[in-house]
Each structure stands twice: as C-alpha cells, then as structure tokens.
C-alpha cells in the first residue's frame, strides 16, 4: 500500500473533550471519526486493526468448536416480552416501531434470538453440546457514551451461546470458553486478568469478566496474587472489622460551608481528609426514602445496597424533591443527625469519631460528631466498594490492591433462565424432554482496539502488538520524488514484502521526513525501514522497531528475509 493511494487521515488536533489516550490516538491516527454521540465511522487504518482483532477471536472460537452464525440486529419486541426483558432492560434498549406500528428494538445482546432460533433447530441431546457465535454490531443507548469506542452506543461484539442437556454439560462448555478467552487475549498481546463478576442484566449465576489493566479503566479490580484472588470490587464482601470508635474529643458544632456540594468541596473548605467525613445518600426504599451512610473516601456499592431488604432493586437515588422533604435540606449538606427515616451505615463508619457530616441545613455542616453521644448507632451493613488495603477474602491477613480494569470480555453460566422462558427443550438419553442449559460469552471486539492502545503507547503514538497492527512494516523514503534510486529501491522492497504477504505501507508522500516519521510513529507500525541515497550508496537500509530507540543499519541485500525473521518474534 502506498500512502498516496491510502486515506491516512492523521491529524494533529483533537476536540478538547477527548479524555483518554486511546480516544485521542485513534482520532489522531485516522482510525475513527464520530458520526453522532457514541456512533463511529471506522476509517481504513481503524478497520484494519478491528478486522485483525475480529479474526483472532473468530479463530479461537472455531478452535473451541463453536460454529459461526449471524443473527439480525433488528429484533421484534415479542421475544423481549417473552423473556421479561422488554421492561427490565430500561432505556439502554433502543426501541422503535415499523410502518405497521409493531415494536422492535436494536439488539443490545442476542439471548432471546438465539434461544428461539436453536429451540427450533435442536431436538436431541445427540446434537449437544453445541455452541454458536456471531460477530455483530450491538446497539446500547448508553447514558454517557464516552472514551471513543471504549464506551459507545454502537459497538462490535463477539457473542457466543452454548447449549447443553445438563448443568454439568453447561459447566464444561463454560470452561472451554473460559480457556478460549484466555488464549484469545494472550494472542492479542493484552495484559489481562480474569475476575469473578456480577452477572447484571444478562442473568445467571456464575460469571467471570476479563479485564485489561489500565489506569483509564472504568472498573475497580481487587487483586491479591499471593492468595490467588481477583474480583471486580463490586463483588468483594467486606465483613465488619470489629474496630470501635475512640472516645469523643470534640464538641458538636454547626459550621458554615457556603457553596459546598461534594466531599471534595467539604475537605477543601474545612481542610480535613475525606476519611473524617461521612456522606449521606438517599435511596428509594419499599416504604419511602432510606439514608445510606459511607465514609467520605468510600464509594457506594450499588449491588450490595440493592440487595439489602427494604431497598428498591435496581437501586434508585432519590430526587431533589424527596430529599428536601425528608431532610429539609439539599444534596451536599444532608446528614444523619436528627434524620427521621431508616438509616443504614457501612460497617467502616462504626469506627469513626469526631467526624463531619451535613447539618440538614443548606450550606451548613456539623463537626465533632460522635455516635451515641450525638446520634444513635444506626443499623450497620456492608455497603461499599473495596479499596486498596482491604482484607483479601481468600486470606484476610493479606491486603487487596485495587487496580483499574477495562472489561473486554464476560462469560456467564446462564443456567435455564432463557431456555425456561422460551421452553427450549431437548430429548435426553432416557427419552425425556429436558430444559436446555445455556451459557453466554461476550467479547467487546471494538473495545479491545481501544484497550490495546491504552496498554501500548508512548508520547509519539501507538505501539501495536504485531498480531493486530494495521501494517507490519512501513517504508519511509527520503526524497522519494527527487531520487530515482530511492524510489526504485523503496518500490522494490514494497513489492517484495507485499508478495510475501507482509502488510506494508510505503510513505511516498512528498513531505519532509520528519512529518512521515511522526505519522508512522503515531500509527504505530511495528517495523520501520528508511531508504535514502546515502544508505543505498553503502548498500544499507536503516531499520527501527517501534517502541525502541535503537536505529540499526541492515544490509539492503536480503532485507525482506531479514525482516521476515524479525516479524512474529513476539507474536
Ligand atoms: P459494561 O459493564 O462495560 O457496560 P457490560 O457488562 O454491559 O459491560 P456485556 O453485556 O457483558 O457488557 O457485553 C460483553 C462485552 O461487550 C463487554 O465485556 C464489553 O467488552 C463490551 N461492551 C459492553 N458495552 C459496551 C459499550 N458500550 N461500548 C463498547 N463495548 C462494550
Ligand atoms: Mg453495560
């Protein structure tokens, strides 16, 4: 490929609201362009990478014995009503009507479709186990699309669904997929971890997520390698530590805190650490609002809260009107002292003393607050997400370290949730009709492109792992337009590489070398050759591997073979 015949589309500037490095680099490297919020065009360079990720995932699915199918992205409402998810899925499900006023949605996932499809195709245990997968664009009307293709509305997913005649069979199919995932992520060159996870809106019981570790990750992952433990922080139980609060030292006081709306504001206003503050959140309960109390530096775990008796599932935050009615105040200055609604406090708040909380008066807080003296001890429960240093559930004497993760894959044992809803049965070996056992397995194919960049970049741009690089080799000629020699040698190497099946980009633009080097580094092509008159005169070609600083001079003679031996050394 010659860059004069290719839509390189590299740019220097990106919009100011671009927050993370992969989003910035995908725009700058000419990989994607936004069409609407969370909806992207894939330009040639982006699509080359996406196709490579897709093919590696496809290959691993095929090796694991799964069969590729393709299901429609437009799905009729009936099957979603039958599974009960038409209402449960909420606004992430994009619904619309056809010309006959029939309800449809854009598929956010395909459990309903596959179960109705396979129910008609499979009758006997002899046809099982079976696993079907597809590569399909999903649509989820995400509340806050951001980070480019990392959290967007239309994205490419590989989804697979296994069918078995027994629970044991399902568990085996699950293990096969789990192993295939590990192998796919390894081949993609990703540094990943498999963690215990919640099964969310998809349903089922056992589930694992696969996370790529990166600071920009939206999920917290609690890890202790020594104890062999890794789980999403949402899933980590935090029992009471037994620590008691110390004796009060301060008297209760009301202080003015004008303009304070958050814990960060409060800490700045009073010059105190967040761990000395108590935050109060009002959520919907079965009989009116319930106040949840957390240490200011802790985060609410919505799953744990929603699972408490008397609290609405899924968890719902109360609105400003209800908050005003229950507390007489507004978000930013509410607190538990004198509050006459049910209160549940996280275990860790029990050990707090002389703490600061909202005074239930606008722009005012209470300082020197102590349990028993100023307010009765409330009910305590496990309400928060795990943080660095919390005890590891496998071995409480070991601390967890909490890292950020990007979820790139998710495997679930669904059990019979969908097969029961659709009465998907088969005949077992005894001739009885049994409900099929299902598993479902998703990989965020387009998200992986962004996740790989989060893990592989430097200040100059992307550093692709070879297996997913858009091109393996780039040739940068110096004075291509002016020197026949340079043009000839460059073209010859280009043609030979192309013939050998090695994807190559020849930058034959009439630009300064610096511009070309910058673009090739930005795009992240693993192997770079520089062809110049000076080199040719000495029978040499300059070689550099992206991500290293060393420039080598290689003999021009046999350069294609030399390159071939250097490619795939790490792949
Ligand atoms: P998340 O917690 O990130 O919203 P999810 O639990 O909703 O993910 P699944 O339903 O398990 O995701 O979907 C399978 C995979 O699809 C995820 O592991 C993720 O890699 C990818 N994915 C999900 N939502 C998005 C999105 N909005 N944009 C890009 N990829 C996504
Ligand atoms: Mg989601």
Coordinates of C-alpha atoms and ligand atoms in Angstrom, one line a residue:
X1 CA 0.0 0.0 0.0
X2 CA 1.3 3.5 -0.9
X3 CA 0.3 6.3 1.4
X4 CA -0.6 8.5 -1.7
X5 CA -3.3 6.0 -2.5
X6 CA -4.4 5.4 1.0
X7 CA -6.6 7.5 3.4
X8 CA -4.0 8.1 6.1
X9 CA -6.2 10.8 7.7
X10 CA -3.7 11.6 10.5
X11 CA -4.5 14.8 12.4
X12 CA -2.6 16.9 14.9
X13 CA -5.6 18.3 16.8
X14 CA -8.4 16.6 18.6
X15 CA -11.5 18.1 20.3
X16 CA -10.9 19.4 23.8
X17 CA -13.4 17.0 25.4
X18 CA -11.3 13.9 24.4
X19 CA -10.4 12.5 27.8
X20 CA -8.3 9.3 27.4
X21 CA -5.2 8.5 25.4
X22 CA -6.7 5.7 23.2
X23 CA -9.5 8.0 22.1
X24 CA -7.1 10.8 21.3
X25 CA -4.7 8.4 19.4
X26 CA -7.5 6.7 17.5
X27 CA -8.6 10.1 16.2
X28 CA -5.1 11.4 15.5
X29 CA -4.0 8.2 13.8
X30 CA -7.0 8.4 11.5
X31 CA -8.7 5.3 12.8
X32 CA -12.2 6.5 13.7
X33 CA -14.5 9.5 13.2
X34 CA -17.6 10.2 15.3
X35 CA -20.8 10.5 13.3
X36 CA -23.1 11.1 16.3
X37 CA -22.6 10.7 20.1
X38 CA -21.3 7.2 20.7
X39 CA -21.6 6.2 17.0
X40 CA -18.4 5.9 14.9
X41 CA -17.1 5.5 11.4
X42 CA -14.1 3.2 11.1
X43 CA -11.5 4.6 8.6
X44 CA -9.2 2.2 6.7
X45 CA -6.5 2.1 9.5
X46 CA -9.0 1.5 12.2
X47 CA -10.8 -1.1 10.3
X48 CA -7.6 -3.0 9.5
X49 CA -7.0 -3.3 13.3
X50 CA -10.6 -4.1 14.0
X51 CA -10.6 -6.9 11.4
X52 CA -7.4 -8.4 12.9
X53 CA -8.9 -8.5 16.4
X54 CA -12.1 -10.0 15.0
X55 CA -10.1 -12.7 13.1
X56 CA -8.1 -13.8 16.1
X57 CA -11.3 -14.0 18.2
X58 CA -13.0 -15.9 15.4
X59 CA -10.1 -18.3 15.1
X60 CA -10.2 -19.1 18.9
X61 CA -14.0 -19.6 18.7
X62 CA -13.6 -22.0 15.8
X63 CA -10.8 -23.9 17.6
X64 CA -13.0 -24.2 20.6
X65 CA -15.6 -25.9 18.4
X66 CA -18.1 -23.0 18.3
X67 CA -20.0 -22.5 15.0
X68 CA -20.4 -19.1 13.4
X69 CA -23.9 -17.8 12.7
X70 CA -25.2 -14.3 12.1
X71 CA -28.4 -13.0 13.7
X72 CA -30.3 -9.8 12.8
X73 CA -29.5 -6.6 14.6
X74 CA -33.2 -5.6 14.4
X75 CA -35.3 -7.7 16.8
X76 CA -39.0 -7.9 17.4
X77 CA -40.4 -6.9 20.8
X78 CA -42.3 -10.1 21.2
X79 CA -39.3 -12.2 22.2
X80 CA -38.1 -9.5 24.6
X81 CA -41.6 -9.5 26.2
X82 CA -41.4 -13.3 26.4
X83 CA -38.1 -13.2 28.3
X84 CA -39.4 -10.3 30.5
X85 CA -36.6 -8.0 29.4
X86 CA -38.6 -5.6 27.3
X87 CA -39.3 -3.7 30.6
X88 CA -36.3 -4.8 32.6
X89 CA -33.6 -3.6 30.2
X90 CA -34.6 0.0 30.6
X91 CA -33.6 2.9 28.3
X92 CA -30.4 1.3 27.1
X93 CA -32.7 -0.7 24.8
X94 CA -33.4 1.4 21.7
X95 CA -37.0 0.8 20.7
X96 CA -38.8 1.8 17.6
X97 CA -41.9 0.9 15.5
X98 CA -42.1 -0.3 11.9
X99 CA -44.7 1.0 9.4
X100 CA -47.3 -1.4 10.8
X101 CA -46.8 0.0 14.3
X102 CA -45.1 -3.1 15.5
X103 CA -42.5 -2.7 18.3
X104 CA -38.9 -3.5 17.5
X105 CA -35.5 -2.9 19.1
X106 CA -31.9 -2.7 18.1
X107 CA -30.2 -5.7 19.6
X108 CA -28.0 -4.9 22.6
X109 CA -27.4 -8.7 23.0
X110 CA -28.9 -11.8 21.5
X111 CA -30.1 -14.3 24.2
X112 CA -33.7 -14.0 23.1
X113 CA -32.9 -14.5 19.4
X114 CA -30.5 -17.4 19.8
X115 CA -32.8 -19.3 22.2
X116 CA -35.8 -19.1 19.9
X117 CA -33.6 -20.0 16.9
X118 CA -31.9 -23.0 18.5
X119 CA -35.1 -24.3 20.1
X120 CA -36.4 -24.9 16.6
X121 CA -33.2 -26.5 15.3
X122 CA -32.1 -28.8 18.1
X123 CA -34.3 -31.6 19.3
X124 CA -32.0 -34.2 20.8
X125 CA -29.1 -34.5 23.3
X126 CA -27.2 -36.1 20.4
X127 CA -26.9 -32.6 18.8
X128 CA -25.3 -31.3 22.1
X129 CA -23.2 -29.8 23.3
X130 CA -23.4 -27.0 20.8
X131 CA -22.1 -23.5 20.8
X132 CA -23.0 -20.8 18.3
X133 CA -21.3 -17.4 18.0
X134 CA -21.5 -14.3 15.8
X135 CA -19.7 -11.1 15.1
X136 CA -22.4 -8.5 15.3
X137 CA -22.8 -4.8 15.9
X138 CA -24.8 -4.2 19.1
X139 CA -26.6 -1.1 20.0
X140 CA -27.0 0.1 23.6
X141 CA -28.3 3.6 24.2
X142 CA -25.6 4.2 26.9
X143 CA -26.5 7.0 29.3
X144 CA -23.0 8.5 29.0
X145 CA -21.2 7.4 25.8
X146 CA -17.5 8.5 26.2
X147 CA -13.9 7.5 25.7
X148 CA -14.5 6.9 21.9
X149 CA -15.2 3.3 21.0
X150 CA -14.5 2.3 24.6
X151 CA -18.0 3.1 25.8
X152 CA -20.0 3.9 22.8
X153 CA -23.6 3.1 21.6
X154 CA -22.9 1.0 18.5
X155 CA -20.1 -1.5 19.0
X156 CA -18.8 -4.8 17.6
X157 CA -19.3 -7.8 19.9
X158 CA -18.5 -11.4 19.5
X159 CA -21.2 -13.2 21.3
X160 CA -21.5 -16.9 21.8
X161 CA -24.2 -19.1 23.3
X162 CA -23.7 -22.7 24.5
X163 CA -26.4 -25.3 24.8
X164 CA -26.2 -28.5 26.9
X165 CA -28.6 -31.1 28.2
X166 CA -27.4 -30.8 31.8
X167 CA -25.8 -28.5 34.3
X168 CA -22.6 -30.5 34.2
X169 CA -22.5 -30.1 30.4
X170 CA -23.0 -26.3 30.8
X171 CA -20.1 -26.1 33.2
X172 CA -17.9 -28.0 30.8
X173 CA -18.9 -25.7 27.9
X174 CA -18.2 -22.7 30.1
X175 CA -14.7 -23.9 30.9
X176 CA -14.0 -24.5 27.2
X177 CA -15.0 -20.8 26.5
X178 CA -13.0 -19.5 29.5
X179 CA -9.9 -21.2 28.2
X180 CA -10.6 -19.9 24.6
X181 CA -10.9 -16.4 26.0
X182 CA -7.5 -16.6 27.8
X183 CA -5.9 -17.9 24.7
X184 CA -7.5 -15.1 22.5
X185 CA -6.5 -12.3 24.9
X186 CA -2.9 -13.7 25.0
X187 CA -2.7 -13.8 21.2
X188 CA -4.0 -10.3 21.1
X189 CA -1.0 -9.2 23.1
X190 CA -3.1 -7.9 26.0
X191 CA -2.1 -7.9 29.7
X192 CA -5.3 -9.2 31.2
X193 CA -6.8 -10.7 34.3
X194 CA -9.9 -12.9 34.7
X195 CA -12.0 -11.9 37.7
X196 CA -15.1 -13.1 39.5
X197 CA -18.0 -10.8 38.4
X198 CA -21.7 -9.9 38.8
X199 CA -24.0 -11.1 36.1
X200 CA -26.0 -7.9 35.9
X201 CA -28.9 -7.6 33.4
X202 CA -27.9 -10.8 31.5
X203 CA -28.9 -13.1 34.4
X204 CA -27.5 -16.4 35.6
X205 CA -25.2 -17.2 38.5
X206 CA -21.5 -17.9 37.8
X207 CA -19.7 -15.3 35.8
X208 CA -16.2 -14.1 35.1
X209 CA -15.0 -10.9 33.5
X210 CA -11.8 -10.4 31.6
X211 CA -10.1 -7.1 32.2
X212 CA -7.3 -5.3 30.6
X213 CA -5.5 -3.4 33.3
X214 CA -5.1 0.3 32.5
X215 CA -5.4 3.5 34.5
X216 CA -8.3 4.7 32.4
X217 CA -10.4 1.6 33.2
X218 CA -13.9 2.2 34.5
X219 CA -13.9 -0.9 36.8
X220 CA -12.0 -1.4 40.0
X221 CA -10.4 -4.8 40.3
X222 CA -9.3 -6.1 43.7
X223 CA -6.3 -8.4 43.4
X224 CA -4.0 -10.4 45.7
X225 CA -1.8 -12.6 43.6
X226 CA -0.3 -14.4 46.6
X227 CA -3.8 -15.5 47.6
X228 CA -4.8 -16.2 44.0
X229 CA -7.6 -13.7 44.3
X230 CA -9.0 -11.3 41.6
X231 CA -12.6 -9.9 41.6
X232 CA -14.5 -6.9 40.5
X233 CA -14.6 -4.6 43.6
X234 CA -18.4 -4.7 43.3
X235 CA -18.2 -8.4 44.1
X236 CA -15.9 -8.3 47.2
X237 CA -17.6 -8.8 50.6
X238 CA -16.3 -6.6 53.3
X239 CA -17.3 -8.0 56.7
X240 CA -17.1 -5.8 59.9
X241 CA -13.6 -5.3 61.1
X242 CA -14.6 -5.1 64.7
X243 CA -12.8 -1.8 65.1
X244 CA -14.6 0.5 67.6
X245 CA -14.8 4.3 67.6
X246 CA -12.5 6.1 70.0
X247 CA -13.7 8.5 72.8
X248 CA -15.1 11.9 71.5
X249 CA -12.5 14.7 71.7
X250 CA -14.5 17.4 70.2
X251 CA -17.9 19.1 70.9
X252 CA -20.6 19.1 68.4
X253 CA -20.7 22.3 66.3
X254 CA -22.5 23.7 63.3
X255 CA -20.2 25.4 60.8
X256 CA -21.0 27.4 57.7
X257 CA -19.9 25.8 54.5
X258 CA -21.1 28.1 51.7
X259 CA -21.1 26.5 48.2
X260 CA -20.0 23.1 49.4
X261 CA -21.7 20.4 47.2
X262 CA -19.3 17.5 47.4
X263 CA -17.0 15.7 49.7
X264 CA -14.1 17.2 47.8
X265 CA -15.5 20.7 48.4
X266 CA -16.0 19.9 52.1
X267 CA -12.5 18.7 52.6
X268 CA -11.1 21.8 51.0
X269 CA -13.4 24.1 52.9
X270 CA -12.5 22.6 56.3
X271 CA -9.0 21.4 55.5
X272 CA -9.8 17.8 56.6
X273 CA -9.2 14.4 54.9
X274 CA -12.2 12.7 53.3
X275 CA -11.9 9.8 55.8
X276 CA -13.0 12.2 58.6
X277 CA -16.2 13.0 56.7
X278 CA -19.4 11.0 56.5
X279 CA -21.5 11.1 53.4
X280 CA -25.3 10.5 53.3
X281 CA -27.1 9.2 50.2
X282 CA -30.9 8.9 50.0
X283 CA -32.1 5.9 48.0
X284 CA -35.6 4.6 47.4
X285 CA -36.9 2.1 49.9
X286 CA -40.1 0.0 50.0
X287 CA -41.7 2.5 52.4
X288 CA -40.1 5.8 51.5
X289 CA -36.5 7.0 51.4
X290 CA -33.7 5.3 53.2
X291 CA -30.4 7.0 54.1
X292 CA -27.2 5.2 53.4
X293 CA -24.0 6.4 55.2
X294 CA -20.5 5.9 54.0
X295 CA -17.1 7.3 54.9
X296 CA -16.4 10.2 52.6
X297 CA -13.5 8.4 50.9
X298 CA -15.5 5.3 50.2
X299 CA -17.8 4.6 47.3
X300 CA -21.3 3.1 47.4
X301 CA -21.5 -0.4 46.0
X302 CA -24.9 -0.3 44.3
X303 CA -25.2 -4.0 44.0
X304 CA -24.8 -4.6 47.8
X305 CA -27.2 -1.7 48.6
X306 CA -29.9 -3.0 46.2
X307 CA -29.6 -6.5 47.8
X308 CA -30.5 -5.2 51.3
X309 CA -34.0 -5.9 52.5
X310 CA -36.4 -3.0 52.1
X311 CA -34.3 -1.3 49.3
X312 CA -35.5 -1.0 45.7
X313 CA -33.8 -3.2 43.1
X314 CA -32.2 -1.9 40.9
X315 CA -31.0 0.9 43.2
X316 CA -32.6 4.3 42.7
X317 CA -31.3 7.5 44.1
X318 CA -34.0 9.8 45.5
X319 CA -34.7 13.0 43.6
X320 CA -34.3 16.5 45.0
X321 CA -37.9 16.9 46.0
X322 CA -37.9 13.8 48.2
X323 CA -34.5 14.8 49.6
X324 CA -35.8 18.2 50.5
X325 CA -39.0 16.7 52.1
X326 CA -37.1 14.1 54.2
X327 CA -34.2 16.3 55.3
X328 CA -35.3 19.9 54.9
X329 CA -32.1 20.4 53.0
X330 CA -30.4 19.7 49.7
X331 CA -27.8 17.4 48.3
X332 CA -24.4 18.5 49.6
X333 CA -25.5 19.2 53.2
X334 CA -27.6 16.3 54.3
X335 CA -26.6 14.2 57.3
X336 CA -28.0 11.6 59.8
X337 CA -28.3 13.7 62.9
X338 CA -32.0 14.2 63.7
X339 CA -33.0 12.4 60.5
X340 CA -36.2 10.6 60.9
X341 CA -36.0 8.0 58.1
X342 CA -34.4 4.5 58.2
X343 CA -30.6 4.7 58.2
X344 CA -28.1 2.1 57.2
X345 CA -24.4 2.8 57.6
X346 CA -21.4 1.0 56.2
X347 CA -19.5 -1.2 58.7
X348 CA -16.4 1.0 58.3
X349 CA -18.3 4.1 59.7
X350 CA -18.7 2.4 63.0
X351 CA -15.1 3.2 64.0
X352 CA -15.5 6.9 63.1
X353 CA -15.3 9.6 65.8
X354 CA -15.3 13.4 65.8
X355 CA -16.5 13.2 62.2
X356 CA -18.1 15.8 59.9
X357 CA -21.4 15.4 58.1
X358 CA -24.2 17.5 56.6
X359 CA -26.3 19.5 59.1
X360 CA -29.6 19.2 57.1
X361 CA -29.5 22.9 56.6
X362 CA -28.4 24.4 53.3
X363 CA -24.7 25.4 53.3
X364 CA -24.1 24.0 56.8
X365 CA -22.2 21.0 58.2
X366 CA -21.8 19.5 61.7
X367 CA -18.3 18.9 63.0
X368 CA -17.2 16.8 66.0
X369 CA -20.0 14.3 65.5
X370 CA -19.9 11.1 67.5
X371 CA -22.1 8.0 67.6
X372 CA -24.2 7.5 70.7
X373 CA -23.5 11.0 72.1
X374 CA -24.9 12.9 69.1
X375 CA -27.0 10.3 67.3
X376 CA -27.9 6.7 68.0
X377 CA -25.8 4.0 66.3
X378 CA -27.7 3.0 63.2
X379 CA -28.0 -0.4 61.6
X380 CA -24.7 -1.3 60.0
X381 CA -24.2 -3.3 56.8
X382 CA -21.7 -4.0 54.0
X383 CA -22.3 -1.1 51.6
X384 CA -19.1 0.0 49.9
X385 CA -16.7 -1.0 47.2
X386 CA -13.4 -2.5 48.3
X387 CA -10.4 -0.2 48.3
X388 CA -6.6 -0.6 48.4
X389 CA -5.5 -2.3 51.6
X390 CA -8.9 -4.0 52.4
X391 CA -8.5 -7.6 53.6
X392 CA -8.4 -10.2 50.8
X393 CA -11.5 -12.5 51.1
X394 CA -9.3 -15.6 50.4
X395 CA -6.9 -14.7 53.2
X396 CA -7.8 -11.7 55.4
X397 CA -4.2 -11.4 56.6
X398 CA -3.3 -10.3 53.1
X399 CA -4.2 -6.8 51.7
X400 CA -6.0 -6.3 48.4
X401 CA -4.6 -3.9 45.8
X402 CA -7.2 -2.2 43.7
X403 CA -6.3 -1.7 40.1
X404 CA -8.3 -0.1 37.2
X405 CA -9.6 -2.5 34.6
X406 CA -11.3 -2.3 31.2
X407 CA -13.8 -5.1 30.7
X408 CA -13.1 -6.7 27.4
X409 CA -14.9 -10.0 27.9
X410 CA -17.6 -11.6 30.0
X411 CA -18.6 -15.2 30.4
X412 CA -21.8 -16.4 32.2
X413 CA -23.4 -19.6 33.2
X414 CA -27.0 -18.7 32.3
X415 CA -28.5 -22.0 33.6
X416 CA -32.1 -22.3 32.4
X417 CA -33.1 -18.6 32.6
X418 CA -33.8 -18.2 28.9
X419 CA -34.5 -21.8 28.0
X420 CA -37.3 -21.8 30.5
X421 CA -38.7 -18.6 29.3
X422 CA -38.8 -19.9 25.7
X423 CA -39.5 -23.5 26.7
X424 CA -36.3 -24.6 24.9
X425 CA -36.1 -28.3 25.5
X426 CA -34.5 -31.4 24.0
X427 CA -34.9 -35.1 24.4
X428 CA -32.3 -36.6 26.8
X429 CA -30.7 -40.1 26.6
X430 CA -33.6 -41.6 28.6
X431 CA -36.0 -40.2 26.1
X432 CA -37.4 -37.5 28.4
X433 CA -37.8 -33.9 27.5
X434 CA -35.4 -31.6 29.4
X435 CA -34.8 -27.9 29.5
X436 CA -31.5 -27.0 27.9
X437 CA -28.7 -25.4 30.0
X438 CA -27.2 -22.3 28.5
X439 CA -24.0 -20.2 28.8
X440 CA -23.3 -16.9 27.1
X441 CA -20.0 -15.4 26.3
X442 CA -19.3 -11.8 25.1
X443 CA -16.1 -10.1 23.8
X444 CA -16.0 -6.4 23.1
X445 CA -14.2 -6.6 19.8
X446 CA -14.2 -2.9 19.1
X447 CA -13.4 -2.0 22.7
X448 CA -10.3 -4.2 22.5
X449 CA -8.9 -1.9 19.8
X450 CA -9.0 1.0 22.3
X451 CA -7.9 -1.2 25.3
X452 CA -4.9 -2.4 23.4
X453 CA -3.9 1.2 22.8
X454 CA -4.3 2.1 26.5
X455 CA -1.7 -0.6 27.2
X456 CA 0.6 0.1 24.2
X457 CA 1.6 3.7 23.5
X458 CA 4.1 6.4 24.2
X459 CA 4.3 10.1 23.7
X460 CA 4.7 9.7 19.9
X461 CA 1.7 7.5 19.4
X462 CA 0.5 3.9 19.3
X463 CA 2.8 0.9 19.6
X464 CA 0.8 -2.0 18.2
X465 CA 1.3 -5.6 19.3
X466 CA 2.2 -7.3 16.0
X467 CA -0.8 -9.5 15.7
X468 CA -3.2 -6.5 15.5
X469 CA -1.0 -3.9 13.8
X470 CA -2.7 -2.2 10.8
X471 CA 0.6 -2.7 8.8
X472 CA 3.6 -4.7 9.9
X473 CA 6.2 -2.7 8.1
X474 CA 6.4 0.9 6.9
X475 CA 8.9 2.2 4.4
X476 CA 9.9 5.9 4.7
X477 CA 11.9 7.0 1.7
X478 CA 14.0 10.2 1.9
X479 CA 13.5 12.3 -1.3
X480 CA 11.2 9.8 -3.0
X481 CA 10.1 12.3 -5.6
X482 CA 13.6 13.6 -6.3
X483 CA 15.7 10.4 -6.3
X484 CA 15.1 7.7 -8.8
X485 CA 17.3 5.4 -6.8
X486 CA 15.4 5.9 -3.6
X487 CA 12.1 5.5 -5.5
X488 CA 13.2 2.3 -7.2
X489 CA 14.6 0.6 -4.1
X490 CA 11.6 1.6 -2.0
X491 CA 9.2 0.2 -4.5
X492 CA 11.1 -3.0 -4.9
X493 CA 11.1 -3.7 -1.2
X494 CA 7.4 -2.7 -1.0
X495 CA 6.5 -5.1 -3.8
X496 CA 8.6 -8.0 -2.4
X497 CA 7.1 -7.5 1.1
X498 CA 3.6 -7.4 -0.4
X499 CA 4.3 -10.5 -2.4
X500 CA 5.5 -12.3 0.7
X501 CA 2.1 -11.4 2.3
X502 CA 3.6 -8.9 4.8
X503 CA 1.4 -5.8 5.1
X504 CA 3.5 -2.8 4.2
X505 CA 2.8 0.9 3.9
X506 CA 5.2 2.9 1.7
X507 CA 5.1 6.5 2.6
X508 CA 5.6 8.0 -0.8
X509 CA 4.1 11.4 0.0
X510 CA 6.1 14.5 -0.9
X511 CA 6.6 15.5 2.7
X512 CA 9.5 16.2 4.9
X513 CA 11.0 13.0 6.5
X514 CA 10.1 14.4 10.0
X515 CA 6.4 14.6 9.1
X516 CA 6.5 11.0 7.8
X517 CA 8.4 9.7 10.9
X518 CA 5.9 11.3 13.1
X519 CA 2.9 9.9 11.3
X520 CA 4.4 6.3 11.2
X521 CA 5.1 6.5 14.9
X522 CA 1.6 7.8 15.6
X523 CA 0.0 5.0 13.6
X524 CA 2.3 2.6 15.5
X525 CA 3.6 0.4 12.7
X526 CA 6.0 -2.1 14.4
X527 CA 8.8 -2.2 11.8
X528 CA 10.2 0.9 10.1
X529 CA 12.6 1.0 7.1
X530 CA 14.2 4.2 6.0
X531 CA 15.5 4.2 2.4
X532 CA 18.0 7.0 1.5
X533 CA 20.6 7.8 -1.2
X534 CA 23.3 7.7 1.4
X535 CA 22.2 4.2 2.6
X536 CA 21.8 2.9 -0.9
X537 CA 25.3 4.0 -1.7
X538 CA 26.6 1.8 1.2
X539 CA 24.2 -1.0 0.4
X540 CA 22.3 -0.3 3.7
X541 CA 18.8 0.3 4.9
X542 CA 18.0 1.9 8.2
X543 CA 15.8 -0.2 10.5
X544 CA 14.0 0.7 13.7
X545 CA 11.4 -1.2 15.7
X546 CA 8.6 1.0 17.1
X547 CA 8.9 1.4 20.8
X548 CA 12.7 1.1 20.9
X549 CA 15.3 3.9 20.3
X550 CA 17.9 1.8 18.5
X551 CA 18.4 2.5 14.8
X552 CA 20.2 -0.3 13.0
X553 CA 21.8 -0.4 9.6
X554 CA 20.8 -3.6 7.8
X555 CA 22.3 -4.9 4.5
X556 CA 20.0 -3.9 1.7
X557 CA 20.7 -7.3 0.2
X558 CA 18.1 -9.8 1.5
X559 CA 16.2 -7.2 3.5
X560 CA 12.9 -8.9 3.1
X561 CA 14.2 -12.1 4.6
X562 CA 15.9 -10.2 7.4
X563 CA 12.6 -8.5 8.1
X564 CA 10.7 -11.8 7.9
X565 CA 12.9 -13.2 10.6
X566 CA 12.2 -10.3 12.9
X567 CA 8.5 -10.4 12.5
X568 CA 6.4 -12.5 14.8
X569 CA 9.2 -12.9 17.2
X570 CA 6.9 -11.6 19.9
X571 CA 3.6 -12.6 18.3
Ligands
LIG1 P1 -20.0 -2.7 30.9 O1 -20.0 -3.0 32.3 O2 -18.7 -2.2 30.4 O3 -21.2 -1.8 30.5 P2 -21.5 -5.0 30.2 O4 -21.4 -5.8 31.4 O5 -22.7 -4.2 30.0 O6 -20.2 -4.1 30.1 P3 -21.7 -7.3 28.4 O7 -23.2 -7.2 28.3 O8 -21.1 -8.4 29.2 O9 -21.1 -5.9 28.9 O10 -21.1 -7.2 27.0 C1 -20.0 -8.0 26.5 C2 -18.8 -7.1 26.2 O11 -19.2 -6.1 25.3 C3 -18.2 -6.4 27.4 O12 -17.3 -7.2 28.1 C4 -17.5 -5.2 26.7 O13 -16.2 -5.6 26.3 C5 -18.4 -4.9 25.5 N1 -19.2 -3.7 25.7 C6 -20.3 -3.6 26.5 N2 -20.8 -2.4 26.4 C7 -20.0 -1.7 25.6 C8 -20.1 -0.4 25.1 N3 -21.0 0.5 25.5 N4 -19.1 0.0 24.2 C9 -18.2 -0.9 23.8 N5 -18.1 -2.1 24.2 C10 -19.0 -2.6 25.1
LIG2 MG1 -23.2 -2.2 30.2

